[in-house]
Short mmCIF file of C-alpha atoms in Angstrom, two decimals:
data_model
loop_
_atom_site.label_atom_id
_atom_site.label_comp_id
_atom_site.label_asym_id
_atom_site.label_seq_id
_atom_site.Cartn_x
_atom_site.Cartn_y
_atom_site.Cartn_z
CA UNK A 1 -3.02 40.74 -2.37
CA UNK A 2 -6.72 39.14 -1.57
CA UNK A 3 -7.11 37.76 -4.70
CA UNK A 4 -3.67 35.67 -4.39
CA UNK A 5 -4.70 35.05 -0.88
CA UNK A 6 -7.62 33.31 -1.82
CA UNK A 7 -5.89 31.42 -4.75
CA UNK A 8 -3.26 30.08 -2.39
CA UNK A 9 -5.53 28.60 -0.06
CA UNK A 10 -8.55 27.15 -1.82
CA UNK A 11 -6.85 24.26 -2.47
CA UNK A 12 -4.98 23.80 0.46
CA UNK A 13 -8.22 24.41 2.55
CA UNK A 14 -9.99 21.72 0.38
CA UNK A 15 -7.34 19.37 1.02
CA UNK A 16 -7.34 19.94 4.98
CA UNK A 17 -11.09 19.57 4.86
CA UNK A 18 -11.29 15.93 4.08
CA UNK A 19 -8.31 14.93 5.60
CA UNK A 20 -5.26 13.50 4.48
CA UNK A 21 -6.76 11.70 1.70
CA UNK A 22 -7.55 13.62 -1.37
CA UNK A 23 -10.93 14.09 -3.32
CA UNK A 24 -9.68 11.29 -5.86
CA UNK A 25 -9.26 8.83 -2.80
CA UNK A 26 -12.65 9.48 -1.50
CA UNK A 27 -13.94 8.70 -5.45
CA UNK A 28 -12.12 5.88 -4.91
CA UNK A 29 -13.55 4.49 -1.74
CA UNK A 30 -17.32 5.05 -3.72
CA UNK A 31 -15.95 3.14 -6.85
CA UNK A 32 -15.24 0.32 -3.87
CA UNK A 33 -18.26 0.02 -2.80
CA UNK A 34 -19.52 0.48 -6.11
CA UNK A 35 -17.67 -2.61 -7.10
CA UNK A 36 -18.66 -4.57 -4.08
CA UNK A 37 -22.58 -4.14 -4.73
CA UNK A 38 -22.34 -4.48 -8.16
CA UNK A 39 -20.76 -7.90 -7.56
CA UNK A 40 -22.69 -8.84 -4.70
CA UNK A 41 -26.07 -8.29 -6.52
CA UNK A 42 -24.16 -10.82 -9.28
CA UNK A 43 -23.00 -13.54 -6.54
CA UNK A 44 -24.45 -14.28 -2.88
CA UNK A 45 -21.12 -15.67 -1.91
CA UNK A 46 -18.99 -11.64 -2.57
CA UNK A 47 -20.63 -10.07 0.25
CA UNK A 48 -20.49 -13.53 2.68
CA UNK A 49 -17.99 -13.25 5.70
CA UNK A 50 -16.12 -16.38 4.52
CA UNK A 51 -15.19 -14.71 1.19
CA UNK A 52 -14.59 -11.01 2.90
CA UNK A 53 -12.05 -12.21 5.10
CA UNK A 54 -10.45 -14.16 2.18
CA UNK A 55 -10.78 -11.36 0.18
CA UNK A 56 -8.44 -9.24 2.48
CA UNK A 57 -5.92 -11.61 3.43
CA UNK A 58 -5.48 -12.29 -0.46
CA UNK A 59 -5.13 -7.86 -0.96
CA UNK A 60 -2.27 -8.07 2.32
CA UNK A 61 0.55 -9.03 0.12
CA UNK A 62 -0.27 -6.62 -2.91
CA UNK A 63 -1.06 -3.45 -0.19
CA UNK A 64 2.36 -4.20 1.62
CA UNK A 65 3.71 -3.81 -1.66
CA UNK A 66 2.02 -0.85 -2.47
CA UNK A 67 2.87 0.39 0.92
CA UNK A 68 6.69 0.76 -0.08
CA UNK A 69 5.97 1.65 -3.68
CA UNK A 70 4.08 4.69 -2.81
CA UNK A 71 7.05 6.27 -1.95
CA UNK A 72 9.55 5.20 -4.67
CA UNK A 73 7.44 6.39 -7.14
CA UNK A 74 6.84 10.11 -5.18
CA UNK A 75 10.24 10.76 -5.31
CA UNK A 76 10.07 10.14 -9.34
CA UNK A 77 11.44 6.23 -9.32
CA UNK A 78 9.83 2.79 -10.31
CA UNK A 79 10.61 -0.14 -8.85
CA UNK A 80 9.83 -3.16 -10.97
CA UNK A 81 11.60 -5.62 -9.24
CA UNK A 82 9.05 -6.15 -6.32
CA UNK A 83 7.35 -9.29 -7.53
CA UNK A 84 10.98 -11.42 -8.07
CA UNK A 85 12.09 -9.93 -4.09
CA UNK A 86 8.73 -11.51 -3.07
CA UNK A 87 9.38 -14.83 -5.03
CA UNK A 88 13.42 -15.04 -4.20
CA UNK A 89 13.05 -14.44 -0.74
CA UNK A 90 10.22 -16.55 0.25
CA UNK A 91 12.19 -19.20 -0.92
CA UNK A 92 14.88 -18.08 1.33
CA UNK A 93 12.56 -18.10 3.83
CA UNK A 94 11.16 -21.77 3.09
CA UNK A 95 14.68 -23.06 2.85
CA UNK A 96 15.47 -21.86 6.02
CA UNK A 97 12.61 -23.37 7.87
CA UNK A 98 12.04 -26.68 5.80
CA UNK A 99 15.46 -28.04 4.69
CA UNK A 100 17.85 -25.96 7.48
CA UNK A 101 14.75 -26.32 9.98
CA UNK A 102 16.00 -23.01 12.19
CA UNK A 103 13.12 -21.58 14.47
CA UNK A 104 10.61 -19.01 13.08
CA UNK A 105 12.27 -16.20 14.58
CA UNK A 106 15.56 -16.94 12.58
CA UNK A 107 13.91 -17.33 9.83
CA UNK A 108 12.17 -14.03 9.82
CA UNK A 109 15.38 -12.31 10.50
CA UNK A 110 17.07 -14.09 7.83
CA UNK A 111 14.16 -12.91 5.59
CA UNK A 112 14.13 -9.43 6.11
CA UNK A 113 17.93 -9.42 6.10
CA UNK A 114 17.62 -10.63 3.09
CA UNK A 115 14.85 -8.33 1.67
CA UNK A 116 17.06 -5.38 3.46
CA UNK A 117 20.15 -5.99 1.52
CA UNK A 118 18.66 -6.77 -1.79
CA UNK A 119 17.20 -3.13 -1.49
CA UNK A 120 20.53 -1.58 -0.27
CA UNK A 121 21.71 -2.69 -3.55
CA UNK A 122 19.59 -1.67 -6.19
CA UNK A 123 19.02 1.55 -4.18
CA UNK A 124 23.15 2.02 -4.37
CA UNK A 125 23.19 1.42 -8.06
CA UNK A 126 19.92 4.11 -8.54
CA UNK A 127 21.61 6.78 -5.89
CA UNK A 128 25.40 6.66 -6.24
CA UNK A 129 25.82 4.73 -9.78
CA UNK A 130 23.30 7.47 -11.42
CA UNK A 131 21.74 4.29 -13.07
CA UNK A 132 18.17 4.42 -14.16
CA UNK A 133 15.52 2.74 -11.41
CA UNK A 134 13.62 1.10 -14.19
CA UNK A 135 16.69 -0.46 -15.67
CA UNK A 136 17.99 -1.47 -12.20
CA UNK A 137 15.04 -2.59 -10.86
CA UNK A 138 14.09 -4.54 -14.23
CA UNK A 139 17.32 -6.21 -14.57
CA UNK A 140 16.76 -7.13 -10.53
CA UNK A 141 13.52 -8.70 -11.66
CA UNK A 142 14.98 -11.49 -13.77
CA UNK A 143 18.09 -11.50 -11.99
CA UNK A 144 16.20 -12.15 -8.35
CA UNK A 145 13.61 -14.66 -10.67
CA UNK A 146 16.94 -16.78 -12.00
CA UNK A 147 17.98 -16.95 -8.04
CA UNK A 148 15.06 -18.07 -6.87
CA UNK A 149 15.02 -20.93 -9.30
CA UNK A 150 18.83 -21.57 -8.64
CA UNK A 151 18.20 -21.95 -4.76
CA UNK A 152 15.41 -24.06 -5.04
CA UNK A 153 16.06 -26.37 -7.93
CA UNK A 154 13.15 -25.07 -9.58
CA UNK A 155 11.18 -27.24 -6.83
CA UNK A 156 8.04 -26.21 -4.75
CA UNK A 157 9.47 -26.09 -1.05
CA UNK A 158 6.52 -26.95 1.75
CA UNK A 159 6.29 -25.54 5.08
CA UNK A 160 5.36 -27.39 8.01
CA UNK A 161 6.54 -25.14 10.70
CA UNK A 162 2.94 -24.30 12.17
CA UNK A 163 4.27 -20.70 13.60
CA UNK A 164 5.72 -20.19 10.91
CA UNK A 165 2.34 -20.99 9.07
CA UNK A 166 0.54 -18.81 11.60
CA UNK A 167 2.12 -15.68 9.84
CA UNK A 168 -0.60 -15.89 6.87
CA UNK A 169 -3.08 -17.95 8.49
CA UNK A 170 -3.80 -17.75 11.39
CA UNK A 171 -6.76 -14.88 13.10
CA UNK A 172 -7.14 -12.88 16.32
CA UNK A 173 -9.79 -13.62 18.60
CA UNK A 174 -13.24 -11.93 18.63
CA UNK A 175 -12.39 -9.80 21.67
CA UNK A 176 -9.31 -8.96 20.21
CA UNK A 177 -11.14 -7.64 17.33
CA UNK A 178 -13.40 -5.61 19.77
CA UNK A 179 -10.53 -4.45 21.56
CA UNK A 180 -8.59 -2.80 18.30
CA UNK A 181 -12.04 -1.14 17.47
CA UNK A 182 -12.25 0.47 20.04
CA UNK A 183 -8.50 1.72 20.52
CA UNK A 184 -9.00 2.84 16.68
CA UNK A 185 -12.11 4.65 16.98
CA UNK A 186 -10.56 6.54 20.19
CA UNK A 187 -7.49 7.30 18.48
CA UNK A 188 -9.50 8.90 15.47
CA UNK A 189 -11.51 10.98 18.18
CA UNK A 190 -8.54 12.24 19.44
CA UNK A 191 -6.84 12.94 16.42
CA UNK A 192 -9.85 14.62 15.39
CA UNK A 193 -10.15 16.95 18.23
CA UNK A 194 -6.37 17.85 18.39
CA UNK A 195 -6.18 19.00 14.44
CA UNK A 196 -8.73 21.41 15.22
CA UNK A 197 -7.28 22.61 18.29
CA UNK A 198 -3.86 22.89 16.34
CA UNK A 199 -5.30 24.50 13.45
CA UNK A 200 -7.07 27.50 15.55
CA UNK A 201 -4.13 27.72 17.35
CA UNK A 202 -2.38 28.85 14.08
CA UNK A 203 -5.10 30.81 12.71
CA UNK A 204 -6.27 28.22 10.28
CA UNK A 205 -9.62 28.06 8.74
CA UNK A 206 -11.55 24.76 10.49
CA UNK A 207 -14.01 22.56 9.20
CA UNK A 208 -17.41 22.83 10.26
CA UNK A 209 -17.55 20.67 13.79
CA UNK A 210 -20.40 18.69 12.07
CA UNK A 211 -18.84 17.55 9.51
CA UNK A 212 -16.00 16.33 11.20
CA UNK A 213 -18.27 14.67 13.34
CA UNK A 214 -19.97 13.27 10.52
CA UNK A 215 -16.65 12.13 9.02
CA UNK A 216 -15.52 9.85 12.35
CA UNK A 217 -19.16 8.65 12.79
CA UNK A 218 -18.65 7.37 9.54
CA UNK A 219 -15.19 6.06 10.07
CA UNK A 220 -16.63 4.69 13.42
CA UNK A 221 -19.32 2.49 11.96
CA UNK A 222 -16.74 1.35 9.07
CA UNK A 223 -14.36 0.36 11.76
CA UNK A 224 -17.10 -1.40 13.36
CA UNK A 225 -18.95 -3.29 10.70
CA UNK A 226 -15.42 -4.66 9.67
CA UNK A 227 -14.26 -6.19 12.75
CA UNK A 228 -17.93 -7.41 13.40
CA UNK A 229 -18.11 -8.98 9.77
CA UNK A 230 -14.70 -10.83 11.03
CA UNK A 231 -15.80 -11.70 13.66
CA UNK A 232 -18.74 -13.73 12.28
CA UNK A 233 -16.40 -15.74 10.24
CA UNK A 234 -12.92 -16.45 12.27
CA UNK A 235 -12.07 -13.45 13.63
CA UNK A 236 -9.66 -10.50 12.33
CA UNK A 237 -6.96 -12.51 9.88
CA UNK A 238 -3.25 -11.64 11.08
CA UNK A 239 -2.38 -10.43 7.79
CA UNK A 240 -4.65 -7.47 8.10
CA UNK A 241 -2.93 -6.44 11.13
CA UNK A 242 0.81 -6.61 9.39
CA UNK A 243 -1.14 -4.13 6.53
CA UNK A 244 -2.32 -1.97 9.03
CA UNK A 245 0.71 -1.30 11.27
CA UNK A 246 2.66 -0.90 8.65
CA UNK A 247 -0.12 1.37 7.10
CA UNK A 248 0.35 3.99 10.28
CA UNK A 249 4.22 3.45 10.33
CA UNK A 250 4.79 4.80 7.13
CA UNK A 251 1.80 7.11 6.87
CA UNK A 252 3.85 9.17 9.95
CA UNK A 253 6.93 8.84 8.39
CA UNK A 254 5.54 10.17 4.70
CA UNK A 255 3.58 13.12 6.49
CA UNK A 256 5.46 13.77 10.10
CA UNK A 257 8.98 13.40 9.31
CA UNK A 258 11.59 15.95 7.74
CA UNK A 259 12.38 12.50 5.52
CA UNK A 260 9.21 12.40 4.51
CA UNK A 261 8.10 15.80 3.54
CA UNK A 262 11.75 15.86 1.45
CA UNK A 263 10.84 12.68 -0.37
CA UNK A 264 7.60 14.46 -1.74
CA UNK A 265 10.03 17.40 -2.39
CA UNK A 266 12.23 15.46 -4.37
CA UNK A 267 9.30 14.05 -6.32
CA UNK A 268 8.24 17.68 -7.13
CA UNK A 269 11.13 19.08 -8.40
CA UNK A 270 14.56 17.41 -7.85
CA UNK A 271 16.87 19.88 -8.68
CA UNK A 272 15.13 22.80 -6.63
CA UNK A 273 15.50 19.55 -3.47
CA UNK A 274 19.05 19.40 -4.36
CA UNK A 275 19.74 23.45 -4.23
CA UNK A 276 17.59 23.10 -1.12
CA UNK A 277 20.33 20.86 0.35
CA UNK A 278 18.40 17.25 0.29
CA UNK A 279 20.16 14.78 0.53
CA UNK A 280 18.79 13.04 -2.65
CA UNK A 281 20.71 10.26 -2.84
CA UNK A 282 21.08 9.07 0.97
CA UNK A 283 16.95 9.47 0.43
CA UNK A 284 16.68 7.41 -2.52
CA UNK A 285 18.79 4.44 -1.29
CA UNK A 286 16.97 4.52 1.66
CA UNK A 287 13.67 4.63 -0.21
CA UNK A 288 14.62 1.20 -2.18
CA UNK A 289 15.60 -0.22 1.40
CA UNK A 290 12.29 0.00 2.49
CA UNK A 291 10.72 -1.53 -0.68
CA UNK A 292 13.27 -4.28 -0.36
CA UNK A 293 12.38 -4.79 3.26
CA UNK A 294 8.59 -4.73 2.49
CA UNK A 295 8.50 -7.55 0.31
CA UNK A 296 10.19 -9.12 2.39
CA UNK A 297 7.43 -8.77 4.65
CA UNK A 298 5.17 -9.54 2.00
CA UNK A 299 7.12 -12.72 1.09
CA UNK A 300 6.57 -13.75 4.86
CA UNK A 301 2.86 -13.50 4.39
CA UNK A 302 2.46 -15.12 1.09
CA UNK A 303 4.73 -18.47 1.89
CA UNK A 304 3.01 -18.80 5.09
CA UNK A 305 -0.86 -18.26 3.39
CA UNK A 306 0.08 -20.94 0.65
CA UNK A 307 2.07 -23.46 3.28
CA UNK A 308 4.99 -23.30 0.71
CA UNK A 309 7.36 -21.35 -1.96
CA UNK A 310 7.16 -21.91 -5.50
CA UNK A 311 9.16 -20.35 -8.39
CA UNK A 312 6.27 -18.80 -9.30
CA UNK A 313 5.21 -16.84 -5.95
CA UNK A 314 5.48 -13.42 -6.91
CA UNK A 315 4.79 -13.27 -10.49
CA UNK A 316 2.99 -9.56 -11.89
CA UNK A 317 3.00 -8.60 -7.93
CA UNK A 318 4.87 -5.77 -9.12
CA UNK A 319 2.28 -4.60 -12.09
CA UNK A 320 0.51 -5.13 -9.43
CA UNK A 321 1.64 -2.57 -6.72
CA UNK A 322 2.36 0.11 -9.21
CA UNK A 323 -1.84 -0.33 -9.83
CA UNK A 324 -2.63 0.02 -6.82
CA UNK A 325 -0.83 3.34 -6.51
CA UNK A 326 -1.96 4.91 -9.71
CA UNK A 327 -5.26 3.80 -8.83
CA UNK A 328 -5.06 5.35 -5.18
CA UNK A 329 -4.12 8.45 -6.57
CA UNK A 330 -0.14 8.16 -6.85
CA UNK A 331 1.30 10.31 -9.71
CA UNK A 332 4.08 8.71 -11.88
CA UNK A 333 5.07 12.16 -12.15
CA UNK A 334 6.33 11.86 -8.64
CA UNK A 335 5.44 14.53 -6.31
CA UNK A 336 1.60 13.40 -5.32
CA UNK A 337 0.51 9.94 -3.87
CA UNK A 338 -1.03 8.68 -0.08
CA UNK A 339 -0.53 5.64 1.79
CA UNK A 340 -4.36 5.26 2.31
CA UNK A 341 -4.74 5.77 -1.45
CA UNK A 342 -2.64 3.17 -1.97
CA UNK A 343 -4.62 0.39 0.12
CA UNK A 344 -7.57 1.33 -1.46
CA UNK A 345 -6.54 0.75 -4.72
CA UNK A 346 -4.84 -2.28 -3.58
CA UNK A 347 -8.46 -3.27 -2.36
CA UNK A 348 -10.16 -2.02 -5.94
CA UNK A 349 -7.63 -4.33 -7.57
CA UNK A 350 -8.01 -7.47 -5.37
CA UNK A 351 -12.08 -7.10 -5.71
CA UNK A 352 -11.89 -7.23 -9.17
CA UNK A 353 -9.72 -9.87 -9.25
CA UNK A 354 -12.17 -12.10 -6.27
CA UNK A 355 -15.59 -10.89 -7.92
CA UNK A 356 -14.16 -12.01 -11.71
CA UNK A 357 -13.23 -15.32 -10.35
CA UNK A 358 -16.50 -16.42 -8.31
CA UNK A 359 -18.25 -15.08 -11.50
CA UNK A 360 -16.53 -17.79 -13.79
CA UNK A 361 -15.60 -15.13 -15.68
CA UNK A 362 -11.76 -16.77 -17.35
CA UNK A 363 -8.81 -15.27 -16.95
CA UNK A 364 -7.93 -13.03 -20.14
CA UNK A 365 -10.91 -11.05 -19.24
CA UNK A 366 -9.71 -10.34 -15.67
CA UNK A 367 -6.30 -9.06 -17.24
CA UNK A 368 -8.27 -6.74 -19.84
CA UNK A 369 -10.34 -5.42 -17.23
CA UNK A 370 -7.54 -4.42 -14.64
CA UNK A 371 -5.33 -3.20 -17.50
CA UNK A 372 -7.89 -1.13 -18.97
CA UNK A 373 -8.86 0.38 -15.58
CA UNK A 374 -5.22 1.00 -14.96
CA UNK A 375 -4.97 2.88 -17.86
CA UNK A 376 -8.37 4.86 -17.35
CA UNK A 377 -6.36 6.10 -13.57
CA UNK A 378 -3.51 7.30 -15.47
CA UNK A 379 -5.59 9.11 -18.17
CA UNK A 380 -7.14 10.71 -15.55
CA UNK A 381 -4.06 11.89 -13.73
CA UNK A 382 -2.74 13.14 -16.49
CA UNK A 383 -5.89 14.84 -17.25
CA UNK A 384 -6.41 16.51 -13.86
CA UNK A 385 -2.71 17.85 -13.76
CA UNK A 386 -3.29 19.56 -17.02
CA UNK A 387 -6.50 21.29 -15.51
CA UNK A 388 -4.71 22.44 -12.00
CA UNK A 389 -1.65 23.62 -14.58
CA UNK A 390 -4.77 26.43 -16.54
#
């Protein structure tokens, strides 16, 4: 009885005891920051302010995606049809402001509407048609491609609509800035202190106090030397903020809501979810709603950061987003994958990308590289399952 005691909870302990992000995040936050100094010795210009900021507006659209594809692919779905949602319904969104010139807030309904009811759809077909999500969602990609080239004449549509604009361009004020550092440094205090609390009061193991303390004086100074390095430059861009909120939204419902913990069920083992009385398929069309809806959001951000919709916004955003994942530590075995994992990746793939393009370096090469590493995430996956499986 000890010895299955033990067994039970080492892993569970180890888990608990740095957080809600797993071992392979935290390996993932070094490989950041391995990729950031290896490309700032290489270029002055990586590490500037100027090319920070631009660095995470340009990852906002990829970890919104990422944000909603976390969870498709937990419950044992793909969703390939990300990057032509982005594309079709920016478009939507232009037409609506440029050549129908309705107020921002229309527009933005419109969009998500739009975005909504697109997901509704495929998630229908995947749920209650029993039709595969990768050929659903890849017959939505060309479908949603064709429809955004039907709807805008295969034209580039500008926006001049500065709110509108101010969606993917515009930044917060220094003491704004200030102000959300603090509120997020308090908030991680809190949290901090009321895990422990919870976990004695349920006769948990807890961490050693210092190294939770070590672990938000850490977070603290990150927090910190972010909004300060924004600061320096324009201030926090509004982007970030959409990443963010919707970063905490759907981190609480993945890991505090009965939906949640059942989509990871599902993921793990869909038939013992069923038996269990899941609803599976009120789950999974739910689950494409919100990716639908997210790029939606994501389309938002993008038309407004570029001033315009082309046929080609959107293209890859999907290979994209399913990166980002894998690379965060999502398995496409379903069952296993973070929001926070996700944004990291989503940041790992956006450095590369920014560090390979002040280099020079052309553009097979950045492909190569991000397909190779996307490969190397899954080997390792793979690899790691087979070792917790012995």
């Amino acid at each position: 009885m000890e010895v299955k005691t033990v067994i039970n909870e080492r892993p569970f302990e180890r888990k608990r005891m740095f957080g809600k992000i797993d071992i392979r995040a935290y390996t993932m936050i070094g490989a950041l920051i391995a990729i950031w100094i290896f490309f700032g010795l290489l270029n002055d210009t990586f590490l500037s302010a100027r090319n920070l900021s631009n660095l995470f507006t340009q990852m906002s659209v990829t970890a919104i995606l990422a944000i909603g594809m976390v969870l498709v692919i937990v419950a044992g779905h793909i969703d390939l049809s990300v990057g032509s949602i982005v594309g079709l319904t920016g478009g939507l969104a232009a037409i609506l402001s440029n050549w129908l010139g309705l107020p921002t807030s229309v527009v933005i309904i419109g969009t998500l509407a739009a975005g909504a009811l697109i997901g509704v759809v495929q998630g229908w077909l995947v749920a209650y048609r029993a039709i595969p999500a990768f050929i659903v969602t890849l017959g939505g990609m060309m479908v949603f491609r064709g429809a955004l080239m039907g709807i805008t004449k295969s034209t580039t549509i500008p926006i001049s609509d500065a709110n509108f604009i101010a969606l993917g361009s515009a930044y917060f004020t220094n003491s704004f800035g200030l102000i959300l550092a603090a509120v997020a440094i308090a908030a991680l205090v809190i949290s901090t202190i009321k895990k422990r609390k919870s976990r004695e009061r349920y006769g948990f193991r807890v961490a050693p106090l210092s190294l939770d303390v070590a672990k938000v004086m850490l977070v603290s100074a990150l927090i910190v030397v972010f909004v300060l390095t924004m600061n320096s430059y324009k201030g926090i861009p509004f982007p970030i903020i959409f990443v963010i909120g919707l970063a905490l939204i759907f981190s609480f419902i993945a890991n505090k809501t009965t939906f949640g913990r059942h989509v990871y069920a599902i993921g793990g083992n869909s038939e013992a979810a069923r038996l269990s009385g899941i609803r599976i398929q009120r789950h999974t069309m739910v689950l494409f709603l919100f990716t639908g809806l997210l790029s939606a959001i994501a389309a938002l951000v993008l038309t407004a950061r570029l001033s315009s919709a082309t046929i080609s916004a959107g293209q890859m955003y999907e290979l994209d987003a399913i990166a980002a994942c894998v690379i965060g530590g999502t398995s496409l075995m379903g069952g296993s994958g973070t929001i926070m994992g996700a944004i990291i990746g989503a940041m790992v793939m956006t450095s590369l990308d920014n560090g390979m393009s002040l280099l020079g370096m052309e553009t097979f090469w950045q492909y190569i590289v991000k397909g190779s590493i996307l490969v190397l995430a899954v080997w390792i996956d793979i690899a790691s399952r087979k070792k917790q499986a012995h």
